[in-house]
GROMACS .gro file of C-alpha atoms in nm:
model
  156
    1MET     CA    1   4.927   3.078   8.086
    2PRO     CA    2   4.685   3.061   8.409
    3PRO     CA    3   4.316   2.852   8.296
    4GLY     CA    4   4.136   3.151   8.124
    5GLY     CA    5   4.437   3.318   8.106
    6ARG     CA    6   4.329   3.372   7.627
    7LEU     CA    7   4.001   3.416   7.721
    8LEU     CA    8   4.071   3.693   7.982
    9GLN     CA    9   4.308   3.871   7.718
   10ARG     CA   10   3.987   3.847   7.459
   11VAL     CA   11   3.774   4.012   7.751
   12SER     CA   12   4.018   4.281   7.865
   13ALA     CA   13   4.069   4.367   7.498
   14THR     CA   14   3.624   4.550   7.477
   15ARG     CA   15   3.495   4.860   7.519
   16THR     CA   16   3.291   4.737   7.824
   17PHE     CA   17   3.553   4.606   8.000
   18ALA     CA   18   3.749   4.947   7.972
   19ARG     CA   19   3.413   5.040   8.043
   20ILE     CA   20   3.389   4.846   8.364
   21ALA     CA   21   3.692   4.764   8.514
   22PRO     CA   22   3.855   5.058   8.603
   23HIS     CA   23   3.608   5.153   8.890
   24PHE     CA   24   3.614   4.771   9.055
   25ILE     CA   25   3.969   4.606   9.000
   26PRO     CA   26   4.202   4.879   9.171
   27ALA     CA   27   3.949   4.918   9.456
   28LEU     CA   28   3.900   4.579   9.503
   29ASP     CA   29   4.362   4.498   9.443
   30ARG     CA   30   4.447   4.815   9.741
   31ALA     CA   31   4.180   4.636   9.979
   32VAL     CA   32   4.308   4.296   9.957
   33HIS     CA   33   4.650   4.388   9.913
   34ARG     CA   34   4.587   4.596  10.271
   35LEU     CA   35   4.451   4.306  10.461
   36THR     CA   36   4.716   4.119  10.390
   37ARG     CA   37   5.003   4.307  10.490
   38GLY     CA   38   5.058   4.339  10.088
   39LYS     CA   39   5.155   3.947  10.021
   40VAL     CA   40   4.877   3.978   9.780
   41LEU     CA   41   4.730   4.141   9.490
   42LEU     CA   42   4.411   3.960   9.365
   43SER     CA   43   4.500   4.108   8.973
   44ALA     CA   44   4.861   3.967   9.005
   45ARG     CA   45   4.709   3.599   8.972
   46MET     CA   46   4.677   3.635   8.623
   47LEU     CA   47   4.950   3.925   8.549
   48PRO     CA   48   5.217   4.030   8.734
   49GLY     CA   49   5.172   4.360   8.951
   50VAL     CA   50   5.281   4.594   9.189
   51ILE     CA   51   5.123   4.864   9.432
   52LEU     CA   52   5.314   5.223   9.281
   53THR     CA   53   5.351   5.432   9.579
   54ALA     CA   54   5.429   5.801   9.388
   55THR     CA   55   5.401   6.137   9.473
   56GLY     CA   56   5.068   6.385   9.341
   57ALA     CA   57   5.161   6.599   9.065
   58ARG     CA   58   4.973   6.841   9.241
   59SER     CA   59   4.787   6.741   9.550
   60GLY     CA   60   5.217   6.579   9.639
   61GLN     CA   61   5.015   6.348   9.880
   62PRO     CA   62   5.123   5.991   9.812
   63ARG     CA   63   4.951   5.820   9.584
   64ARG     CA   64   4.899   5.437   9.629
   65THR     CA   65   4.821   5.249   9.288
   66PRO     CA   66   4.786   4.910   9.182
   67LEU     CA   67   4.933   4.838   8.880
   68ALA     CA   68   5.003   4.515   8.594
   69CYS     CA   69   5.370   4.532   8.584
   70LEU     CA   70   5.659   4.314   8.325
   71PRO     CA   71   5.921   4.222   8.553
   72GLU     CA   72   6.224   4.279   8.405
   73GLU     CA   73   6.560   4.141   8.410
   74GLY     CA   74   6.813   4.311   8.697
   75GLY     CA   75   6.489   4.333   8.925
   76GLY     CA   76   6.322   4.668   8.698
   77TRP     CA   77   6.015   4.703   8.596
   78LEU     CA   78   5.830   4.810   8.292
   79LEU     CA   79   5.486   4.991   8.382
   80ILE     CA   80   5.227   5.098   8.062
   81GLY     CA   81   5.047   5.333   8.042
   82SER     CA   82   4.724   5.200   7.904
   83ASN     CA   83   4.417   5.292   8.100
   84PHE     CA   84   4.221   5.003   8.032
   85GLY     CA   85   4.279   5.169   7.643
   86ARG     CA   86   4.091   5.525   7.814
   87PRO     CA   87   4.132   5.837   7.635
   88GLY     CA   88   4.328   6.019   7.859
   89HIS     CA   89   4.634   5.922   8.021
   90PRO     CA   90   4.617   5.800   8.380
   91ALA     CA   91   4.680   6.014   8.679
   92TRP     CA   92   4.975   5.794   8.791
   93THR     CA   93   5.202   5.853   8.502
   94GLY     CA   94   5.193   6.237   8.568
   95ASN     CA   95   5.251   6.177   8.877
   96LEU     CA   96   5.601   5.999   8.757
   97LEU     CA   97   5.643   6.270   8.529
   98LYS     CA   98   5.636   6.525   8.764
   99ASN     CA   99   5.816   6.296   9.093
  100PRO     CA  100   5.990   6.008   8.898
  101ASP     CA  101   6.077   5.914   9.275
  102ALA     CA  102   5.881   5.655   9.403
  103GLU     CA  103   5.825   5.299   9.534
  104VAL     CA  104   5.651   4.977   9.469
  105SER     CA  105   5.550   4.686   9.677
  106TRP     CA  106   5.652   4.396   9.457
  107ARG     CA  107   5.604   4.054   9.606
  108GLY     CA  108   5.511   4.186   9.961
  109ARG     CA  109   5.850   4.390   9.994
  110ASP     CA  110   5.831   4.810   9.989
  111ILE     CA  111   6.149   4.902   9.706
  112PRO     CA  112   6.248   5.217   9.647
  113VAL     CA  113   6.250   5.326   9.231
  114ARG     CA  114   6.331   5.577   8.981
  115ALA     CA  115   6.111   5.628   8.662
  116ARG     CA  116   6.239   5.706   8.334
  117LEU     CA  117   5.898   5.804   8.115
  118LEU     CA  118   6.017   5.612   7.789
  119THR     CA  119   6.095   5.737   7.400
  120GLY     CA  120   6.215   5.669   7.082
  121GLU     CA  121   6.416   5.285   7.039
  122GLU     CA  122   6.373   5.233   7.377
  123ARG     CA  123   6.024   5.278   7.371
  124ALA     CA  124   5.970   5.080   7.024
  125GLU     CA  125   6.122   4.810   7.200
  126ALA     CA  126   5.964   4.837   7.513
  127TRP     CA  127   5.608   4.781   7.352
  128ARG     CA  128   5.695   4.454   7.160
  129ALA     CA  129   5.782   4.315   7.430
  130ALA     CA  130   5.409   4.450   7.607
  131LEU     CA  131   5.272   4.349   7.337
  132ALA     CA  132   5.389   4.017   7.411
  133PHE     CA  133   5.363   4.003   7.730
  134TRP     CA  134   4.979   4.111   7.714
  135PRO     CA  135   4.823   4.161   7.373
  136PRO     CA  136   4.524   4.320   7.488
  137TYR     CA  137   4.707   4.659   7.491
  138ALA     CA  138   4.730   4.691   7.111
  139ALA     CA  139   4.335   4.715   7.159
  140TYR     CA  140   4.401   4.974   7.397
  141GLN     CA  141   4.616   5.145   7.178
  142ALA     CA  142   4.431   5.140   6.864
  143ARG     CA  143   4.138   5.275   7.032
  144VAL     CA  144   4.304   5.618   7.161
  145ALA     CA  145   4.454   5.911   6.955
  146ARG     CA  146   4.742   5.964   7.222
  147GLU     CA  147   5.061   5.759   7.235
  148ILE     CA  148   5.051   5.541   7.530
  149ARG     CA  149   5.304   5.620   7.818
  150LEU     CA  150   5.583   5.339   7.863
  151PHE     CA  151   5.768   5.362   8.249
  152ARG     CA  152   6.090   5.175   8.260
  153LEU     CA  153   6.058   5.198   8.699
  154GLU     CA  154   6.446   5.116   8.879
  155ARG     CA  155   6.552   5.002   9.190
  156ARG     CA  156   6.678   5.293   9.345
   0.00000   0.00000   0.00000
């Protein structure tokens, strides 16, 4: 874990972080990613990250969202719809439910993917992996009544 990682985990589990972070982290990530032509994602300095491009569920327009991810063996990714522990599901999860074919920018490469919402034992196993990867997800889940959505992205 990078220097300061444990401190960041403690801070990111707080309600204050959940209130403030969604307003600046994604915008900063998008700007830096665009300026570096996909080579740098600031939040990926602490956690692996992708830029997800999914088709908007209502608009039909491409929506780009920087997200932390859990890379999986075989070249796929696990995405956790935590929304920083806020009540509603993040919009990108609804987009993937309606339009599972998407694209991720991973380490400067654009990769076509297909998203699948995880359920049952497959979800339980992925949730355990997510908690081992980033323990604050447990605090996020404890704050909300909804079940946090988990998606597996597989290369198309």
